[in-house]
């Protein structure tokens, strides 16, 4: 099999992370969670009091940031400068702020080169919103993973069931709001690439989704 680059886009809660990780494991590829990079920018903006509409402030902040994803013994880690911020980016507040800052061109521009650099050697599965449309338009295999909103909300809610800081209703409202932000933004909106294989995971197990993907990957590699 030749070395390929695989992209998986889709809305929050569609199962992208679990599927991307599983697929990368099956292929012996690296897995890159690009949402984590947007979350890292959001965390820094909140910490520095930069408003998500303040493009000048965001621009200045980004030019001084050193956000990166590294693989170490603990797995994929998100670093900002010398700090490992992996454990601090999964709060509801950061999710909303990540969606808000991701609509700003200055932030997308900052992260574009960084993501493309990570994909230079292929043999990678990239998860995000615009992987197949903008960041890697020439990716070898592109997937768009979707599921009904209610199912996605339930999955997210179960993920946080040991620390239920939100009700199921609130989780669903937040996902809906984030979908709207991500779909309607002017720059790199969430949408399937024309050549993406669209998979609905509402009624599928993780393994069923990965098997469908592997079938397609066999055909293109
Ligand atoms: O995948 P996630 O939920 O961790 O992503 C957080 C936010 O980051 C999401 O609401 C939109 C944004 N994002 C993006 O705009 N482009 C990407 N490639 C990945 C994430």
PDB file of C-alpha atoms and ligand atoms in Angstrom:
ATOM      1  CA  UNK A   1       0.000   0.000   0.000  1.00  0.00           C
ATOM      2  CA  UNK A   2       1.379   3.428  -0.873  1.00  0.00           C
ATOM      3  CA  UNK A   3       1.721   6.122   1.814  1.00  0.00           C
ATOM      4  CA  UNK A   4      -1.418   8.192   1.890  1.00  0.00           C
ATOM      5  CA  UNK A   5      -2.985  11.127   3.713  1.00  0.00           C
ATOM      6  CA  UNK A   6      -6.521  10.691   5.025  1.00  0.00           C
ATOM      7  CA  UNK A   7      -8.923  13.433   6.104  1.00  0.00           C
ATOM      8  CA  UNK A   8     -12.011  13.072   8.278  1.00  0.00           C
ATOM      9  CA  UNK A   9     -14.266  16.112   8.583  1.00  0.00           C
ATOM     10  CA  UNK A  10     -17.640  16.497  10.218  1.00  0.00           C
ATOM     11  CA  UNK A  11     -19.605  18.187  12.993  1.00  0.00           C
ATOM     12  CA  UNK A  12     -18.894  17.872  16.713  1.00  0.00           C
ATOM     13  CA  UNK A  13     -19.902  14.561  18.262  1.00  0.00           C
ATOM     14  CA  UNK A  14     -20.084  12.590  15.013  1.00  0.00           C
ATOM     15  CA  UNK A  15     -17.433  10.183  16.323  1.00  0.00           C
ATOM     16  CA  UNK A  16     -14.494  11.641  14.374  1.00  0.00           C
ATOM     17  CA  UNK A  17     -11.997  11.316  17.215  1.00  0.00           C
ATOM     18  CA  UNK A  18     -12.696   7.671  18.064  1.00  0.00           C
ATOM     19  CA  UNK A  19     -12.867   6.691  14.404  1.00  0.00           C
ATOM     20  CA  UNK A  20      -9.756   8.664  13.416  1.00  0.00           C
ATOM     21  CA  UNK A  21      -7.733   7.157  16.254  1.00  0.00           C
ATOM     22  CA  UNK A  22      -8.952   3.636  15.434  1.00  0.00           C
ATOM     23  CA  UNK A  23      -8.280   4.045  11.742  1.00  0.00           C
ATOM     24  CA  UNK A  24      -4.798   5.456  12.377  1.00  0.00           C
ATOM     25  CA  UNK A  25      -4.057   2.489  14.686  1.00  0.00           C
ATOM     26  CA  UNK A  26      -5.216  -0.043  12.096  1.00  0.00           C
ATOM     27  CA  UNK A  27      -2.960   1.536   9.459  1.00  0.00           C
ATOM     28  CA  UNK A  28       0.012   2.310  11.739  1.00  0.00           C
ATOM     29  CA  UNK A  29      -0.466   5.994  10.863  1.00  0.00           C
ATOM     30  CA  UNK A  30      -0.284   9.067  13.075  1.00  0.00           C
ATOM     31  CA  UNK A  31      -3.490  10.750  14.162  1.00  0.00           C
ATOM     32  CA  UNK A  32      -3.810  14.537  14.210  1.00  0.00           C
ATOM     33  CA  UNK A  33      -6.670  16.266  16.023  1.00  0.00           C
ATOM     34  CA  UNK A  34      -6.769  19.743  14.471  1.00  0.00           C
ATOM     35  CA  UNK A  35      -9.642  20.872  16.719  1.00  0.00           C
ATOM     36  CA  UNK A  36      -7.132  20.736  19.578  1.00  0.00           C
ATOM     37  CA  UNK A  37      -5.099  23.477  17.863  1.00  0.00           C
ATOM     38  CA  UNK A  38      -8.165  25.767  17.687  1.00  0.00           C
ATOM     39  CA  UNK A  39      -8.891  24.913  21.314  1.00  0.00           C
ATOM     40  CA  UNK A  40      -5.312  25.873  22.212  1.00  0.00           C
ATOM     41  CA  UNK A  41      -5.743  29.278  20.555  1.00  0.00           C
ATOM     42  CA  UNK A  42      -9.078  29.696  22.379  1.00  0.00           C
ATOM     43  CA  UNK A  43      -7.471  28.866  25.734  1.00  0.00           C
ATOM     44  CA  UNK A  44      -4.720  31.427  25.169  1.00  0.00           C
ATOM     45  CA  UNK A  45      -7.230  34.085  24.057  1.00  0.00           C
ATOM     46  CA  UNK A  46      -9.293  33.574  27.218  1.00  0.00           C
ATOM     47  CA  UNK A  47      -6.180  33.584  29.423  1.00  0.00           C
ATOM     48  CA  UNK A  48      -5.014  36.879  27.877  1.00  0.00           C
ATOM     49  CA  UNK A  49      -8.461  38.488  27.764  1.00  0.00           C
ATOM     50  CA  UNK A  50      -8.475  38.774  23.951  1.00  0.00           C
ATOM     51  CA  UNK A  51     -11.995  39.067  22.525  1.00  0.00           C
ATOM     52  CA  UNK A  52     -12.864  36.685  19.689  1.00  0.00           C
ATOM     53  CA  UNK A  53     -13.875  39.635  17.474  1.00  0.00           C
ATOM     54  CA  UNK A  54     -10.636  41.528  18.066  1.00  0.00           C
ATOM     55  CA  UNK A  55      -8.727  40.523  14.919  1.00  0.00           C
ATOM     56  CA  UNK A  56      -5.816  42.803  15.683  1.00  0.00           C
ATOM     57  CA  UNK A  57      -5.465  41.390  19.192  1.00  0.00           C
ATOM     58  CA  UNK A  58      -5.814  37.815  17.906  1.00  0.00           C
ATOM     59  CA  UNK A  59      -3.218  38.496  15.201  1.00  0.00           C
ATOM     60  CA  UNK A  60      -0.703  39.861  17.700  1.00  0.00           C
ATOM     61  CA  UNK A  61      -1.376  36.977  20.039  1.00  0.00           C
ATOM     62  CA  UNK A  62      -0.964  34.325  17.305  1.00  0.00           C
ATOM     63  CA  UNK A  63       2.317  35.784  16.064  1.00  0.00           C
ATOM     64  CA  UNK A  64       3.734  35.354  19.578  1.00  0.00           C
ATOM     65  CA  UNK A  65       2.286  31.868  20.171  1.00  0.00           C
ATOM     66  CA  UNK A  66       4.087  28.582  19.793  1.00  0.00           C
ATOM     67  CA  UNK A  67       1.284  26.030  19.737  1.00  0.00           C
ATOM     68  CA  UNK A  68       2.126  22.529  18.566  1.00  0.00           C
ATOM     69  CA  UNK A  69       1.058  18.910  18.712  1.00  0.00           C
ATOM     70  CA  UNK A  70       3.651  16.370  19.749  1.00  0.00           C
ATOM     71  CA  UNK A  71       3.583  12.630  20.274  1.00  0.00           C
ATOM     72  CA  UNK A  72       5.197  11.419  23.506  1.00  0.00           C
ATOM     73  CA  UNK A  73       4.831   8.497  25.923  1.00  0.00           C
ATOM     74  CA  UNK A  74       1.468   9.939  27.059  1.00  0.00           C
ATOM     75  CA  UNK A  75       0.163  10.030  23.471  1.00  0.00           C
ATOM     76  CA  UNK A  76      -0.743  13.098  21.393  1.00  0.00           C
ATOM     77  CA  UNK A  77      -0.099  16.221  23.491  1.00  0.00           C
ATOM     78  CA  UNK A  78      -0.889  19.873  22.861  1.00  0.00           C
ATOM     79  CA  UNK A  79       1.836  22.299  23.905  1.00  0.00           C
ATOM     80  CA  UNK A  80       1.748  26.072  24.083  1.00  0.00           C
ATOM     81  CA  UNK A  81       5.248  27.406  24.667  1.00  0.00           C
ATOM     82  CA  UNK A  82       6.625  25.201  27.425  1.00  0.00           C
ATOM     83  CA  UNK A  83       3.204  24.310  28.850  1.00  0.00           C
ATOM     84  CA  UNK A  84       1.374  21.051  28.210  1.00  0.00           C
ATOM     85  CA  UNK A  85      -2.245  22.261  27.907  1.00  0.00           C
ATOM     86  CA  UNK A  86      -3.787  18.951  26.761  1.00  0.00           C
ATOM     87  CA  UNK A  87      -5.869  18.519  29.900  1.00  0.00           C
ATOM     88  CA  UNK A  88      -7.240  22.081  29.886  1.00  0.00           C
ATOM     89  CA  UNK A  89      -8.941  22.391  26.518  1.00  0.00           C
ATOM     90  CA  UNK A  90     -12.041  20.201  26.831  1.00  0.00           C
ATOM     91  CA  UNK A  91     -14.376  22.503  28.792  1.00  0.00           C
ATOM     92  CA  UNK A  92     -17.702  23.781  27.354  1.00  0.00           C
ATOM     93  CA  UNK A  93     -16.321  27.343  27.535  1.00  0.00           C
ATOM     94  CA  UNK A  94     -13.271  26.435  25.435  1.00  0.00           C
ATOM     95  CA  UNK A  95     -15.477  24.546  22.927  1.00  0.00           C
ATOM     96  CA  UNK A  96     -17.541  27.688  22.298  1.00  0.00           C
ATOM     97  CA  UNK A  97     -14.517  29.990  22.190  1.00  0.00           C
ATOM     98  CA  UNK A  98     -12.728  27.602  19.773  1.00  0.00           C
ATOM     99  CA  UNK A  99     -15.725  27.747  17.456  1.00  0.00           C
ATOM    100  CA  UNK A 100     -15.775  31.573  17.722  1.00  0.00           C
ATOM    101  CA  UNK A 101     -12.042  32.140  17.085  1.00  0.00           C
ATOM    102  CA  UNK A 102     -12.047  29.565  14.285  1.00  0.00           C
ATOM    103  CA  UNK A 103     -14.235  31.948  12.227  1.00  0.00           C
ATOM    104  CA  UNK A 104     -11.470  34.582  12.231  1.00  0.00           C
ATOM    105  CA  UNK A 105      -9.178  34.512   9.155  1.00  0.00           C
ATOM    106  CA  UNK A 106      -6.149  35.551  11.194  1.00  0.00           C
ATOM    107  CA  UNK A 107      -6.477  32.433  13.362  1.00  0.00           C
ATOM    108  CA  UNK A 108      -7.097  30.095  10.424  1.00  0.00           C
ATOM    109  CA  UNK A 109      -4.088  31.553   8.636  1.00  0.00           C
ATOM    110  CA  UNK A 110      -1.887  30.990  11.703  1.00  0.00           C
ATOM    111  CA  UNK A 111      -2.910  27.330  11.928  1.00  0.00           C
ATOM    112  CA  UNK A 112      -2.944  26.540   8.193  1.00  0.00           C
ATOM    113  CA  UNK A 113       0.818  26.247   7.670  1.00  0.00           C
ATOM    114  CA  UNK A 114       1.226  24.420  10.937  1.00  0.00           C
ATOM    115  CA  UNK A 115      -1.278  21.731   9.892  1.00  0.00           C
ATOM    116  CA  UNK A 116       0.141  21.395   6.383  1.00  0.00           C
ATOM    117  CA  UNK A 117       3.607  20.916   7.839  1.00  0.00           C
ATOM    118  CA  UNK A 118       2.299  18.081  10.024  1.00  0.00           C
ATOM    119  CA  UNK A 119       0.958  16.360   6.902  1.00  0.00           C
ATOM    120  CA  UNK A 120       4.107  16.659   4.823  1.00  0.00           C
ATOM    121  CA  UNK A 121       5.160  13.015   5.185  1.00  0.00           C
ATOM    122  CA  UNK A 122       1.629  11.616   4.735  1.00  0.00           C
ATOM    123  CA  UNK A 123       0.875   8.377   6.648  1.00  0.00           C
ATOM    124  CA  UNK A 124      -1.537  10.415   8.757  1.00  0.00           C
ATOM    125  CA  UNK A 125      -5.226  10.717   9.591  1.00  0.00           C
ATOM    126  CA  UNK A 126      -6.300  14.336  10.035  1.00  0.00           C
ATOM    127  CA  UNK A 127      -9.504  15.146  11.843  1.00  0.00           C
ATOM    128  CA  UNK A 128     -11.238  18.541  11.628  1.00  0.00           C
ATOM    129  CA  UNK A 129     -13.757  20.676   9.761  1.00  0.00           C
ATOM    130  CA  UNK A 130     -11.870  21.805   6.631  1.00  0.00           C
ATOM    131  CA  UNK A 131      -9.242  19.116   6.191  1.00  0.00           C
ATOM    132  CA  UNK A 132     -10.526  17.862   2.839  1.00  0.00           C
ATOM    133  CA  UNK A 133     -11.723  21.241   1.541  1.00  0.00           C
ATOM    134  CA  UNK A 134      -8.956  23.712   2.475  1.00  0.00           C
ATOM    135  CA  UNK A 135      -5.972  22.293   4.355  1.00  0.00           C
ATOM    136  CA  UNK A 136      -5.422  19.161   2.247  1.00  0.00           C
ATOM    137  CA  UNK A 137      -7.482  19.563  -0.941  1.00  0.00           C
ATOM    138  CA  UNK A 138      -5.300  16.864  -2.564  1.00  0.00           C
ATOM    139  CA  UNK A 139      -5.699  14.301   0.248  1.00  0.00           C
ATOM    140  CA  UNK A 140      -5.755  10.710  -1.016  1.00  0.00           C
ATOM    141  CA  UNK A 141      -8.871   9.644   0.891  1.00  0.00           C
ATOM    142  CA  UNK A 142     -11.464  12.069   2.250  1.00  0.00           C
ATOM    143  CA  UNK A 143     -14.346  11.269   4.553  1.00  0.00           C
ATOM    144  CA  UNK A 144     -17.187  13.320   5.968  1.00  0.00           C
ATOM    145  CA  UNK A 145     -18.632  11.764   9.101  1.00  0.00           C
ATOM    146  CA  UNK A 146     -22.076  12.842  10.229  1.00  0.00           C
ATOM    147  CA  UNK A 147     -24.814  11.692  12.630  1.00  0.00           C
ATOM    148  CA  UNK A 148     -28.175  12.997  13.824  1.00  0.00           C
ATOM    149  CA  UNK A 149     -27.905  15.853  16.315  1.00  0.00           C
ATOM    150  CA  UNK A 150     -29.738  13.924  19.080  1.00  0.00           C
ATOM    151  CA  UNK A 151     -27.322  11.002  18.749  1.00  0.00           C
ATOM    152  CA  UNK A 152     -24.277  13.258  18.752  1.00  0.00           C
ATOM    153  CA  UNK A 153     -25.512  15.067  21.860  1.00  0.00           C
ATOM    154  CA  UNK A 154     -26.146  11.789  23.646  1.00  0.00           C
ATOM    155  CA  UNK A 155     -22.638  10.544  22.826  1.00  0.00           C
ATOM    156  CA  UNK A 156     -21.082  13.773  24.141  1.00  0.00           C
ATOM    157  CA  UNK A 157     -23.228  13.623  27.266  1.00  0.00           C
ATOM    158  CA  UNK A 158     -22.179  10.035  27.974  1.00  0.00           C
ATOM    159  CA  UNK A 159     -18.515  10.968  27.515  1.00  0.00           C
ATOM    160  CA  UNK A 160     -18.899  13.442  30.376  1.00  0.00           C
ATOM    161  CA  UNK A 161     -21.129  11.239  32.512  1.00  0.00           C
ATOM    162  CA  UNK A 162     -18.642  11.012  35.399  1.00  0.00           C
ATOM    163  CA  UNK A 163     -18.515  14.783  35.715  1.00  0.00           C
ATOM    164  CA  UNK A 164     -21.917  15.923  34.434  1.00  0.00           C
ATOM    165  CA  UNK A 165     -21.427  19.684  34.430  1.00  0.00           C
ATOM    166  CA  UNK A 166     -24.226  20.091  31.857  1.00  0.00           C
ATOM    167  CA  UNK A 167     -27.657  18.595  31.210  1.00  0.00           C
ATOM    168  CA  UNK A 168     -28.312  16.605  28.027  1.00  0.00           C
ATOM    169  CA  UNK A 169     -30.441  19.503  26.741  1.00  0.00           C
ATOM    170  CA  UNK A 170     -27.612  21.988  27.259  1.00  0.00           C
ATOM    171  CA  UNK A 171     -25.131  19.673  25.508  1.00  0.00           C
ATOM    172  CA  UNK A 172     -27.525  19.453  22.536  1.00  0.00           C
ATOM    173  CA  UNK A 173     -28.062  23.241  22.443  1.00  0.00           C
ATOM    174  CA  UNK A 174     -24.288  23.851  22.539  1.00  0.00           C
ATOM    175  CA  UNK A 175     -23.648  21.363  19.723  1.00  0.00           C
ATOM    176  CA  UNK A 176     -26.385  22.975  17.612  1.00  0.00           C
ATOM    177  CA  UNK A 177     -24.941  26.440  18.178  1.00  0.00           C
ATOM    178  CA  UNK A 178     -21.449  25.223  17.320  1.00  0.00           C
ATOM    179  CA  UNK A 179     -22.723  23.494  14.149  1.00  0.00           C
ATOM    180  CA  UNK A 180     -24.393  26.759  13.100  1.00  0.00           C
ATOM    181  CA  UNK A 181     -21.193  28.757  13.725  1.00  0.00           C
ATOM    182  CA  UNK A 182     -19.007  26.232  11.925  1.00  0.00           C
ATOM    183  CA  UNK A 183     -21.330  25.813   8.917  1.00  0.00           C
ATOM    184  CA  UNK A 184     -22.180  29.471   8.391  1.00  0.00           C
ATOM    185  CA  UNK A 185     -18.764  31.120   8.712  1.00  0.00           C
ATOM    186  CA  UNK A 186     -17.383  32.788   5.577  1.00  0.00           C
ATOM    187  CA  UNK A 187     -13.976  31.177   5.724  1.00  0.00           C
ATOM    188  CA  UNK A 188     -13.439  27.406   5.502  1.00  0.00           C
ATOM    189  CA  UNK A 189     -16.989  26.498   6.588  1.00  0.00           C
ATOM    190  CA  UNK A 190     -17.820  22.985   7.679  1.00  0.00           C
ATOM    191  CA  UNK A 191     -18.946  21.113   4.562  1.00  0.00           C
ATOM    192  CA  UNK A 192     -18.022  17.908   2.761  1.00  0.00           C
ATOM    193  CA  UNK A 193     -15.359  18.164   0.044  1.00  0.00           C
ATOM    194  CA  UNK A 194     -16.833  17.349  -3.380  1.00  0.00           C
ATOM    195  CA  UNK A 195     -14.803  14.157  -3.488  1.00  0.00           C
ATOM    196  CA  UNK A 196     -15.446  13.100   0.104  1.00  0.00           C
ATOM    197  CA  UNK A 197     -17.120   9.817   0.999  1.00  0.00           C
ATOM    198  CA  UNK A 198     -20.037  10.723   3.270  1.00  0.00           C
ATOM    199  CA  UNK A 199     -20.721   8.338   6.138  1.00  0.00           C
ATOM    200  CA  UNK A 200     -23.653   8.611   8.538  1.00  0.00           C
ATOM    201  CA  UNK A 201     -22.660   7.066  11.853  1.00  0.00           C
ATOM    202  CA  UNK A 202     -26.068   7.430  13.567  1.00  0.00           C
ATOM    203  CA  UNK A 203     -26.757   3.694  13.506  1.00  0.00           C
ATOM    204  CA  UNK A 204     -23.194   2.384  13.090  1.00  0.00           C
ATOM    205  CA  UNK A 205     -20.610   1.081  15.522  1.00  0.00           C
ATOM    206  CA  UNK A 206     -17.094   2.492  15.440  1.00  0.00           C
ATOM    207  CA  UNK A 207     -15.786  -0.698  13.818  1.00  0.00           C
ATOM    208  CA  UNK A 208     -18.446  -0.585  11.105  1.00  0.00           C
ATOM    209  CA  UNK A 209     -17.442   2.975  10.217  1.00  0.00           C
ATOM    210  CA  UNK A 210     -13.739   2.079  10.179  1.00  0.00           C
ATOM    211  CA  UNK A 211     -14.420  -0.975   7.976  1.00  0.00           C
ATOM    212  CA  UNK A 212     -16.284   1.212   5.456  1.00  0.00           C
ATOM    213  CA  UNK A 213     -13.342   3.598   5.416  1.00  0.00           C
ATOM    214  CA  UNK A 214     -10.799   0.815   4.972  1.00  0.00           C
ATOM    215  CA  UNK A 215     -12.719  -0.520   1.967  1.00  0.00           C
ATOM    216  CA  UNK A 216     -12.507   2.878   0.298  1.00  0.00           C
ATOM    217  CA  UNK A 217      -8.843   3.314   1.287  1.00  0.00           C
ATOM    218  CA  UNK A 218      -7.986  -0.042  -0.330  1.00  0.00           C
ATOM    219  CA  UNK A 219      -9.504   1.194  -3.568  1.00  0.00           C
ATOM    220  CA  UNK A 220      -7.472   4.412  -3.651  1.00  0.00           C
ATOM    221  CA  UNK A 221      -4.105   3.159  -2.400  1.00  0.00           C
TER     222      UNK A 221
HETATM  223  O1  LIG B   1     -13.172  19.155  16.796  1.00  0.00           O
HETATM  224  P1  LIG B   1     -13.362  20.096  18.003  1.00  0.00           P
HETATM  225  O2  LIG B   1     -14.757  20.040  18.572  1.00  0.00           O
HETATM  226  O3  LIG B   1     -12.325  19.878  19.049  1.00  0.00           O
HETATM  227  O4  LIG B   1     -13.152  21.572  17.405  1.00  0.00           O
HETATM  228  C1  LIG B   1     -13.347  22.739  18.164  1.00  0.00           C
HETATM  229  C2  LIG B   1     -13.725  23.889  17.245  1.00  0.00           C
HETATM  230  O5  LIG B   1     -12.616  24.220  16.402  1.00  0.00           O
HETATM  231  C3  LIG B   1     -14.886  23.623  16.292  1.00  0.00           C
HETATM  232  O6  LIG B   1     -16.133  24.049  16.808  1.00  0.00           O
HETATM  233  C4  LIG B   1     -14.546  24.363  15.041  1.00  0.00           C
HETATM  234  C5  LIG B   1     -13.052  24.561  15.103  1.00  0.00           C
HETATM  235  N1  LIG B   1     -12.311  23.767  14.110  1.00  0.00           N
HETATM  236  C6  LIG B   1     -12.202  24.303  12.855  1.00  0.00           C
HETATM  237  O7  LIG B   1     -12.771  25.353  12.578  1.00  0.00           O
HETATM  238  N2  LIG B   1     -11.449  23.654  11.917  1.00  0.00           N
HETATM  239  C7  LIG B   1     -10.856  22.497  12.203  1.00  0.00           C
HETATM  240  N3  LIG B   1     -10.126  21.903  11.266  1.00  0.00           N
HETATM  241  C8  LIG B   1     -10.996  21.915  13.488  1.00  0.00           C
HETATM  242  C9  LIG B   1     -11.750  22.573  14.419  1.00  0.00           C
END
